[in-house]
XYZ file of N, CA and C in Angstrom:
747
model
N 112.014 47.061 91.856
C 112.295 48.352 92.480
C 112.396 49.493 91.474
N 113.125 49.308 90.324
C 113.213 50.416 89.359
C 111.857 50.890 88.878
N 110.871 49.948 88.780
C 109.560 50.353 88.303
C 108.888 51.334 89.275
N 109.253 51.272 90.537
C 108.623 52.144 91.536
C 109.163 53.559 91.480
N 110.358 53.723 90.879
C 110.982 55.051 90.877
C 110.132 56.086 90.162
N 109.616 55.831 88.932
C 108.764 56.837 88.274
C 107.533 57.195 89.096
N 106.941 56.183 89.779
C 105.757 56.451 90.584
C 106.101 57.357 91.760
N 107.230 57.074 92.402
C 107.650 57.911 93.527
C 107.928 59.339 93.067
N 108.603 59.481 91.932
C 108.891 60.816 91.408
C 107.599 61.558 91.084
N 106.633 60.861 90.513
C 105.354 61.505 90.171
C 104.645 61.995 91.419
N 104.678 61.191 92.482
C 104.030 61.600 93.722
C 104.727 62.814 94.324
N 106.045 62.822 94.274
C 106.792 63.955 94.819
C 106.485 65.228 94.057
N 106.470 65.124 92.729
C 106.199 66.308 91.910
C 104.778 66.798 92.086
N 103.864 65.920 92.443
C 102.469 66.329 92.622
C 102.257 67.084 93.913
N 103.171 66.953 94.868
C 103.022 67.649 96.133
C 103.522 69.068 96.005
N 102.704 70.080 96.323
C 103.170 71.455 96.250
C 104.217 71.725 97.313
N 105.289 72.325 96.936
C 106.344 72.678 97.878
C 105.980 73.956 98.587
N 106.255 74.007 99.899
C 105.871 75.167 100.689
C 106.497 76.439 100.136
N 107.746 76.338 99.753
C 108.416 77.533 99.257
C 107.872 78.003 97.930
N 107.293 77.055 97.148
C 106.829 77.398 95.807
C 105.349 77.757 95.776
N 104.616 77.502 96.845
C 103.173 77.739 96.820
C 102.851 79.207 96.610
N 103.524 80.079 97.335
C 103.283 81.516 97.190
C 103.715 81.993 95.816
N 104.859 81.511 95.336
C 105.340 81.914 94.014
C 104.370 81.477 92.925
N 103.851 80.251 93.040
C 102.894 79.763 92.046
C 101.610 80.573 92.087
N 101.180 80.939 93.282
C 99.968 81.746 93.411
C 100.181 83.133 92.824
N 101.331 83.723 93.081
C 101.632 85.039 92.504
C 101.579 84.979 90.975
N 102.204 83.951 90.414
C 102.236 83.805 88.959
C 100.828 83.671 88.395
N 99.985 82.915 89.093
C 98.610 82.732 88.638
C 97.838 84.048 88.701
N 98.012 84.808 89.780
C 97.265 86.058 89.937
C 97.600 87.064 88.835
N 98.823 87.014 88.327
C 99.213 87.929 87.248
C 98.352 87.705 86.011
N 97.892 86.469 85.800
C 97.077 86.173 84.616
C 95.666 86.735 84.736
N 95.241 87.068 85.953
C 93.890 87.596 86.161
C 93.953 89.118 86.093
N 93.945 89.637 84.888
C 94.169 91.060 84.656
C 92.934 91.904 84.926
N 91.762 91.299 84.943
C 90.537 92.059 85.184
C 90.215 93.038 84.069
N 90.481 92.640 82.831
C 90.255 93.544 81.702
C 88.908 93.324 81.027
N 88.324 92.141 81.194
C 87.062 91.850 80.536
C 85.926 92.663 81.167
N 84.987 93.162 80.359
C 83.836 93.891 80.912
C 83.022 93.001 81.849
N 82.412 93.623 82.829
C 81.602 92.864 83.777
C 80.467 93.747 84.280
N 79.323 93.115 84.525
C 78.176 93.795 85.124
C 77.728 92.984 86.330
N 77.329 93.678 87.388
C 76.969 92.972 88.613
C 75.951 93.757 89.412
N 75.225 93.022 90.237
C 74.358 93.616 91.256
C 75.029 93.413 92.607
N 75.120 94.480 93.384
C 75.805 94.422 94.668
C 74.825 94.777 95.780
N 74.763 93.900 96.770
C 73.941 94.131 97.960
C 74.873 94.367 99.143
N 74.628 95.446 99.873
C 75.475 95.788 101.006
C 74.601 96.122 102.210
N 74.930 95.543 103.345
C 74.310 95.942 104.604
C 75.421 96.354 105.559
N 75.206 97.486 106.217
C 76.209 98.009 107.141
C 75.549 98.397 108.451
N 76.289 98.219 109.534
C 75.835 98.639 110.855
C 77.010 99.278 111.579
N 76.759 100.389 112.241
C 77.796 101.105 112.977
C 77.222 101.531 114.319
N 78.070 101.443 115.337
C 77.657 101.865 116.678
C 78.851 102.492 117.369
N 78.635 103.651 117.953
C 79.705 104.314 118.694
C 79.108 105.036 119.890
N 79.914 105.149 120.921
C 79.476 105.851 122.119
C 80.708 106.384 122.846
N 80.527 107.503 123.527
C 81.645 108.056 124.273
C 81.654 109.561 124.291
N 82.831 110.120 124.391
C 82.993 111.559 124.571
C 82.742 112.360 123.306
N 82.959 111.740 122.142
C 82.946 112.521 120.910
C 81.746 112.249 120.011
N 81.211 111.046 120.070
C 80.088 110.725 119.179
C 79.271 109.588 119.774
N 77.967 109.657 119.512
C 77.060 108.600 119.930
C 76.066 108.349 118.801
N 76.157 107.197 118.187
C 75.195 106.862 117.144
C 75.064 105.353 117.029
N 73.993 104.946 116.427
C 73.702 103.524 116.252
C 72.800 103.404 115.025
N 73.313 102.856 113.946
C 72.501 102.756 112.748
C 72.855 101.504 111.949
N 71.924 101.072 111.147
C 72.142 99.988 110.192
C 71.372 100.321 108.926
N 71.984 100.077 107.790
C 71.351 100.414 106.520
C 71.696 99.401 105.444
N 70.840 99.321 104.449
C 71.037 98.397 103.343
C 70.878 99.141 102.022
N 71.716 98.783 101.072
C 71.595 99.354 99.731
C 71.828 98.248 98.705
N 71.161 98.382 97.590
C 71.397 97.507 96.444
C 71.578 98.391 95.218
N 72.607 98.111 94.458
C 72.880 98.920 93.283
C 73.541 98.053 92.218
N 73.639 98.559 91.021
C 74.268 97.834 89.926
C 75.514 98.562 89.464
N 76.455 97.801 88.946
C 77.693 98.380 88.436
C 78.029 97.757 87.090
N 78.679 98.533 86.269
C 79.209 98.069 84.991
C 80.635 98.570 84.863
N 81.530 97.676 84.481
C 82.925 98.032 84.273
C 83.319 97.604 82.870
N 83.809 98.542 82.087
C 84.320 98.241 80.752
C 85.485 99.172 80.466
N 85.864 99.272 79.183
C 87.043 100.079 78.864
C 86.807 101.579 79.020
N 85.561 101.976 79.283
C 85.293 103.396 79.531
C 85.390 103.747 81.012
N 85.376 102.706 81.868
C 85.491 102.963 83.299
C 84.406 102.280 84.094
N 84.105 102.829 85.262
C 83.126 102.270 86.194
C 81.865 103.114 86.202
N 80.723 102.445 86.053
C 79.435 103.128 86.164
C 78.649 102.504 87.314
N 78.196 103.341 88.232
C 77.407 102.900 89.376
C 75.995 103.443 89.216
N 75.003 102.575 89.321
C 73.608 102.992 89.192
C 72.886 102.743 90.505
N 72.450 103.837 91.134
C 71.648 103.742 92.346
C 70.182 103.897 91.949
N 69.330 102.937 92.279
C 67.923 103.016 91.855
C 67.213 104.205 92.489
N 66.257 104.751 91.765
C 65.547 105.943 92.228
C 64.865 105.744 93.584
N 64.206 104.598 93.850
C 63.592 104.421 95.176
C 64.604 104.517 96.314
N 65.824 104.049 96.077
C 66.865 104.146 97.098
C 67.238 105.599 97.349
N 67.374 106.375 96.279
C 67.702 107.795 96.417
C 66.579 108.543 97.132
N 65.336 108.185 96.823
C 64.205 108.844 97.476
C 64.168 108.518 98.968
N 64.475 107.261 99.318
C 64.498 106.894 100.731
C 65.600 107.639 101.469
N 66.744 107.763 100.829
C 67.848 108.495 101.433
C 67.484 109.958 101.657
N 66.829 110.581 100.676
C 66.419 111.979 100.806
C 65.392 112.150 101.917
N 64.457 111.199 102.012
C 63.425 111.283 103.056
C 64.056 111.179 104.449
N 64.982 110.247 104.623
C 65.659 110.108 105.908
C 66.446 111.364 106.270
N 67.058 111.968 105.264
C 67.832 113.184 105.518
C 66.930 114.314 105.983
N 65.762 114.466 105.348
C 64.812 115.497 105.760
C 64.312 115.244 107.180
N 64.027 113.980 107.490
C 63.528 113.640 108.822
C 64.584 113.907 109.894
N 65.828 113.690 109.563
C 66.878 113.947 110.545
C 67.093 115.443 110.750
N 66.962 116.191 109.681
C 67.086 117.639 109.831
C 65.985 118.189 110.722
N 64.811 117.572 110.655
C 63.707 118.005 111.506
C 63.859 117.504 112.934
N 64.506 116.344 113.094
C 64.716 115.759 114.421
C 66.115 115.153 114.455
N 67.106 115.878 114.997
C 68.494 115.404 115.000
C 68.700 114.077 115.706
N 67.751 113.639 116.523
C 67.893 112.359 117.201
C 67.693 111.186 116.247
N 67.032 111.432 115.136
C 66.796 110.366 114.167
C 68.059 110.104 113.350
N 68.204 108.862 112.909
C 69.327 108.498 112.071
C 68.893 108.458 110.605
N 69.873 108.478 109.725
C 69.627 108.363 108.289
C 70.469 107.200 107.766
N 70.064 105.960 108.068
C 70.913 104.810 107.753
C 71.161 104.585 106.265
N 70.140 104.852 105.446
C 70.347 104.671 104.003
C 71.365 105.670 103.483
N 71.226 106.928 103.894
C 72.194 107.954 103.498
C 73.594 107.585 103.982
N 73.700 107.087 105.223
C 75.003 106.713 105.765
C 75.615 105.558 104.978
N 74.788 104.580 104.608
C 75.292 103.441 103.843
C 75.758 103.874 102.454
N 75.015 104.794 101.832
C 75.425 105.311 100.523
C 76.720 106.091 100.640
N 76.847 106.884 101.708
C 78.061 107.688 101.883
C 79.296 106.824 102.031
N 79.136 105.589 102.481
C 80.288 104.714 102.670
C 80.647 103.920 101.411
N 79.899 104.075 100.331
C 80.268 103.414 99.077
C 81.561 104.022 98.553
N 82.520 103.180 98.257
C 83.819 103.637 97.777
C 84.106 103.003 96.415
N 84.224 103.803 95.359
C 84.484 103.243 94.026
C 85.704 102.329 93.976
N 86.769 102.678 94.697
C 87.970 101.837 94.662
C 87.683 100.454 95.242
N 86.882 100.391 96.296
C 86.536 99.100 96.888
C 85.639 98.292 95.957
N 84.761 98.983 95.227
C 83.898 98.291 94.265
C 84.740 97.664 93.162
N 85.688 98.419 92.640
C 86.582 97.903 91.602
C 87.330 96.673 92.110
N 87.830 96.737 93.344
C 88.584 95.611 93.896
C 87.702 94.392 94.110
N 86.429 94.604 94.442
C 85.521 93.472 94.613
C 85.325 92.713 93.304
N 85.386 93.423 92.204
C 85.187 92.809 90.894
C 86.483 92.314 90.271
N 87.612 92.653 90.872
C 88.910 92.200 90.374
C 89.893 92.233 91.544
N 89.906 91.142 92.315
C 90.650 91.135 93.570
C 92.052 90.541 93.440
N 92.469 90.203 92.235
C 93.786 89.574 92.073
C 94.906 90.489 92.562
N 94.879 91.754 92.165
C 95.956 92.664 92.569
C 95.946 92.947 94.070
N 94.777 93.234 94.694
C 94.784 93.407 96.153
C 95.306 92.180 96.898
N 94.961 90.984 96.407
C 95.458 89.776 97.051
C 96.967 89.651 96.863
N 97.451 90.005 95.687
C 98.896 89.971 95.451
C 99.622 90.938 96.381
N 99.012 92.079 96.668
C 99.633 93.039 97.595
C 99.715 92.465 99.003
N 98.696 91.706 99.396
C 98.762 91.043 100.700
C 99.890 90.015 100.726
N 100.070 89.302 99.633
C 101.145 88.310 99.573
C 102.516 88.977 99.647
N 102.606 90.223 99.177
C 103.877 90.947 99.237
C 104.346 91.171 100.669
N 103.406 91.224 101.621
C 103.776 91.474 103.010
C 103.566 90.225 103.867
N 103.471 89.061 103.214
C 103.136 87.827 103.915
C 104.345 86.911 104.068
N 104.348 86.190 105.172
C 105.290 85.107 105.417
C 104.495 83.834 105.643
N 104.841 82.785 104.901
C 104.112 81.525 105.003
C 104.515 80.801 106.280
N 103.531 80.541 107.139
C 103.786 79.823 108.387
C 103.582 78.322 108.238
N 102.524 77.946 107.527
C 102.252 76.520 107.358
C 101.353 76.310 106.153
N 101.303 75.067 105.712
C 100.463 74.688 104.567
C 100.043 73.250 104.749
N 98.764 72.970 104.462
C 98.282 71.598 104.621
C 97.065 71.378 103.729
N 96.758 70.127 103.415
C 95.534 69.830 102.663
C 94.314 70.167 103.506
N 93.258 70.611 102.849
C 92.031 70.969 103.559
C 90.876 70.920 102.570
N 89.707 71.311 103.036
C 88.540 71.453 102.168
C 87.862 72.773 102.483
N 87.165 73.298 101.494
C 86.346 74.489 101.679
C 84.961 74.179 101.149
N 84.001 74.051 102.060
C 82.634 73.694 101.705
C 82.607 72.462 100.802
N 83.396 71.456 101.196
C 83.443 70.193 100.483
C 84.377 70.161 99.289
N 85.014 71.281 98.981
C 85.897 71.357 97.819
C 87.347 71.183 98.266
N 88.115 70.281 97.636
C 89.513 70.103 98.025
C 90.307 71.399 97.847
N 91.213 71.640 98.772
C 91.990 72.879 98.723
C 93.293 72.701 99.486
N 94.181 73.680 99.321
C 95.365 73.812 100.163
C 95.104 74.973 101.097
N 95.381 74.761 102.384
C 95.164 75.790 103.384
C 96.503 76.423 103.731
N 96.636 77.714 103.393
C 97.856 78.452 103.675
C 97.633 79.361 104.878
N 98.529 79.273 105.835
C 98.490 80.132 107.014
C 99.651 81.113 106.918
N 99.341 82.410 106.934
C 100.365 83.421 106.693
C 100.325 84.509 107.763
N 101.471 85.036 108.074
C 101.594 86.203 108.933
C 101.865 87.419 108.065
N 101.095 88.498 108.285
C 101.240 89.722 107.504
C 101.978 90.776 108.323
N 102.798 91.537 107.666
C 103.482 92.660 108.300
C 103.258 93.891 107.435
N 102.213 94.639 107.768
C 101.814 95.799 106.979
C 102.686 97.007 107.295
N 103.044 97.740 106.262
C 103.815 98.972 106.449
C 102.854 100.110 106.781
N 102.993 100.652 107.965
C 102.108 101.723 108.410
C 102.704 103.077 108.063
N 101.854 104.102 107.855
C 102.370 105.449 107.592
C 103.163 105.958 108.785
N 104.124 106.844 108.557
C 105.002 107.308 109.641
C 104.261 107.870 110.840
N 103.176 108.641 110.597
C 102.460 109.248 111.720
C 101.781 108.210 112.595
N 101.440 107.050 112.013
C 100.782 106.008 112.799
C 101.721 105.442 113.858
N 102.995 105.322 113.518
C 103.944 104.745 114.465
C 104.631 105.807 115.320
N 104.838 106.998 114.766
C 105.574 108.014 115.512
C 104.687 108.829 116.448
N 103.440 109.088 116.044
C 102.551 109.928 116.849
C 101.602 109.071 117.681
N 100.938 108.114 117.029
C 99.922 107.323 117.723
C 100.441 105.954 118.186
N 101.669 105.637 117.857
C 102.295 104.398 118.332
C 101.404 103.181 118.087
N 100.963 103.032 116.839
C 100.109 101.907 116.468
C 100.950 100.635 116.360
N 100.459 99.578 116.977
C 101.139 98.287 116.935
C 100.109 97.188 116.722
N 100.436 96.235 115.840
C 99.577 95.077 115.638
C 100.238 93.863 116.273
N 99.576 93.335 117.299
C 100.083 92.127 117.937
C 99.767 90.881 117.107
N 98.736 90.976 116.287
C 98.365 89.858 115.417
C 97.863 90.396 114.091
N 98.360 89.843 113.014
C 97.859 90.138 111.673
C 98.029 88.863 110.865
N 96.961 88.107 110.780
C 97.046 86.750 110.247
C 96.084 86.567 109.078
N 96.560 85.923 108.032
C 95.756 85.641 106.844
C 95.684 84.139 106.633
N 94.473 83.625 106.511
C 94.246 82.231 106.158
C 93.687 82.202 104.742
N 94.283 81.374 103.897
C 93.929 81.382 102.477
C 93.691 79.957 102.006
N 92.513 79.731 101.393
C 92.193 78.445 100.797
C 92.412 78.553 99.291
N 93.203 77.631 98.725
C 93.578 77.695 97.312
C 93.288 76.352 96.653
N 92.663 76.388 95.474
C 92.358 75.162 94.746
C 93.626 74.591 94.116
N 93.518 73.362 93.604
C 94.681 72.698 93.010
C 95.223 73.445 91.808
N 94.355 74.194 91.108
C 94.824 74.946 89.941
C 95.291 76.348 90.326
N 95.498 76.589 91.633
C 96.004 77.856 92.190
C 94.948 78.958 92.263
N 93.693 78.640 91.955
C 92.645 79.654 92.083
C 92.287 79.852 93.554
N 92.378 81.078 94.069
C 91.952 81.329 95.448
C 90.455 81.054 95.607
N 90.093 80.358 96.677
C 88.702 80.029 96.943
C 88.115 80.950 98.007
N 88.870 81.158 99.077
C 88.387 81.976 100.189
C 89.579 82.458 100.997
N 89.341 83.484 101.808
C 90.396 84.022 102.658
C 89.780 84.637 103.902
N 90.594 84.702 104.948
C 90.159 85.326 106.201
C 91.350 86.043 106.828
N 91.139 87.283 107.241
C 92.202 88.071 107.868
C 91.733 88.528 109.241
N 92.574 88.296 110.243
C 92.279 88.697 111.615
C 93.402 89.603 112.099
N 93.018 90.761 112.641
C 94.000 91.712 113.169
C 93.622 92.139 114.581
N 94.634 92.233 115.427
C 94.474 92.758 116.778
C 95.614 93.736 117.033
N 95.257 94.932 117.505
C 96.294 95.933 117.694
C 95.968 96.918 118.783
N 96.868 97.844 118.972
C 96.701 98.876 119.991
C 97.290 100.175 119.471
N 96.864 101.274 120.077
C 97.380 102.600 119.735
C 97.540 103.387 121.036
N 98.529 104.277 121.047
C 98.780 105.068 122.251
C 99.144 106.487 121.852
N 98.525 107.434 122.527
C 98.836 108.847 122.306
C 98.944 109.520 123.665
N 100.143 109.963 123.994
C 100.436 110.513 125.314
C 100.047 109.468 126.372
N 99.123 109.783 127.285
C 98.718 108.829 128.315
C 97.451 108.066 127.933
N 96.943 108.286 126.718
C 95.730 107.600 126.274
C 96.090 106.337 125.492
N 95.272 105.321 125.658
C 95.539 104.046 125.001
C 94.247 103.483 124.412
N 94.351 102.849 123.266
C 93.190 102.243 122.630
C 93.495 100.833 122.158
N 92.450 100.019 122.095
C 92.554 98.652 121.611
C 91.632 98.484 120.405
N 92.028 97.642 119.462
C 91.211 97.441 118.273
C 91.408 96.030 117.742
N 90.352 95.485 117.154
C 90.459 94.193 116.489
C 89.485 94.164 115.329
N 89.824 93.405 114.308
C 88.976 93.334 113.125
C 89.094 91.959 112.486
N 88.059 91.612 111.745
C 88.044 90.343 111.015
C 87.407 90.592 109.653
N 88.053 90.083 108.614
C 87.543 90.192 107.250
C 87.560 88.808 106.614
N 86.524 88.490 105.866
C 86.491 87.210 105.155
C 85.973 87.429 103.743
N 86.575 86.701 102.812
C 86.233 86.814 101.398
C 85.920 85.432 100.833
N 84.961 85.360 99.926
C 84.720 84.170 99.114
C 84.888 84.578 97.655
N 85.680 83.787 96.921
C 86.049 84.173 95.553
C 85.433 83.230 94.519
N 85.290 83.760 93.318
C 85.001 82.945 92.150
C 85.750 83.542 90.973
N 86.143 82.695 90.065
C 86.827 83.189 88.862
C 85.817 83.357 87.748
N 85.805 84.543 87.159
C 84.932 84.837 86.033
C 85.794 85.463 84.934
N 86.032 84.687 83.868
C 86.913 85.125 82.789
C 88.286 85.451 83.378
N 88.773 86.686 83.183
C 90.088 87.038 83.726
C 89.964 87.830 85.022
N 88.890 87.595 85.765
C 88.647 88.322 87.013
C 88.536 87.358 88.193
N 89.068 87.786 89.314
C 88.847 87.115 90.583
C 87.828 87.953 91.341
N 86.583 87.485 91.354
C 85.464 88.261 91.901
C 85.214 87.855 93.357
N 85.016 88.859 94.197
C 84.640 88.610 95.591
C 83.116 88.499 95.636
N 82.617 87.278 95.670
C 81.166 87.089 95.664
C 80.544 87.375 97.029
N 81.345 87.236 98.084
C 80.852 87.526 99.438
C 81.996 88.114 100.268
N 81.718 89.222 100.909
C 82.693 89.861 101.788
C 81.996 90.207 103.098
N 82.621 89.830 104.184
C 82.066 90.122 105.507
C 83.171 90.660 106.395
N 82.885 91.718 107.105
C 83.883 92.290 107.994
C 83.225 92.768 109.282
N 84.011 92.770 110.342
C 83.559 93.303 111.619
C 84.754 93.938 112.314
N 84.474 94.937 113.122
C 85.541 95.576 113.881
C 84.986 96.055 115.211
N 85.877 96.201 116.163
C 85.523 96.738 117.468
C 86.755 97.417 118.032
N 86.538 98.518 118.716
C 87.656 99.240 119.299
C 87.210 100.102 120.460
N 88.155 100.418 121.317
C 87.872 101.290 122.446
C 89.137 102.050 122.812
N 88.927 103.238 123.347
C 90.057 104.051 123.755
C 89.831 105.506 123.422
N 90.661 106.376 124.002
C 90.560 107.815 123.776
C 89.167 108.337 124.140
N 88.517 107.670 125.103
C 87.196 108.108 125.526
C 86.069 107.705 124.601
N 86.328 106.749 123.715
C 85.327 106.374 122.727
C 85.315 104.860 122.560
N 84.158 104.340 122.232
C 84.013 102.917 121.941
C 83.187 102.775 120.666
N 83.595 101.877 119.793
C 82.860 101.712 118.549
C 82.956 100.297 118.009
N 81.990 99.946 117.200
C 81.977 98.647 116.553
C 81.176 98.748 115.266
N 81.374 97.789 114.401
C 80.636 97.814 113.144
C 80.762 96.505 112.400
N 79.901 96.327 111.429
C 79.954 95.127 110.602
C 79.455 95.483 109.193
N 79.947 94.735 108.233
C 79.567 94.920 106.834
C 79.393 93.550 106.192
N 78.361 93.411 105.401
C 78.157 92.203 104.606
C 77.838 92.623 103.177
N 78.628 92.129 102.243
C 78.442 92.479 100.828
C 78.411 91.230 99.987
N 77.436 91.155 99.103
C 77.369 90.050 98.149
C 77.349 90.619 96.735
N 78.018 89.931 95.842
C 78.120 90.353 94.444
C 77.533 89.265 93.557
N 76.572 89.643 92.731
C 75.967 88.708 91.778
C 76.292 89.180 90.376
N 77.078 88.381 89.663
C 77.438 88.733 88.294
C 76.226 88.545 87.387
N 75.970 89.545 86.542
C 74.790 89.482 85.659
C 75.164 88.977 84.282
């Protein structure tokens, strides 16, 4: 019997404790400072559709561009053919307002802060953990890779006007996180369902975001990001989707 005690202790210590899983993940994310230079090619496709009292449009556009991040900052390079296509679409729309300019619209939605986060997602993920409560944890796999599956409820702090004027409420805000044995995040999925009310008007909204991660040096890179949203209310209906892939060069 005494010989079995070390084996039992080893098995117990090998099992991640639910209370310690988030703490261990937080500690690991701190090590991913995102300081090393990185270059990448980013492909983005976006589609937006809205209809109702205030706006009616339907477009989809694709852009590919390169980025470099080093100690001087972020450099974004849009290829000349892409800029020429955007200019041509803009001219065509000015001549015929019924036409859309999807390339121009896709370029207009590029956000430097989001690009930076795609190349170093440790801090954004840590911020999500700050508002998370662990509901459950179990062994799982992600595309054949062993992982721990964490199920978390998020409680986001909304700006005062969102709750006082528009009465925004989220009935569901859930994060599913796949984590490798060495605490490296593998993938994540966030689902939100909510409502908003202003005077006698009411709106419904739902969204889904999914991330696939890889570790590159001291960076947690989002190699694939997909999101979709849909909402209705206030005399308007809209939906959209985004797919982004990042290829490190």
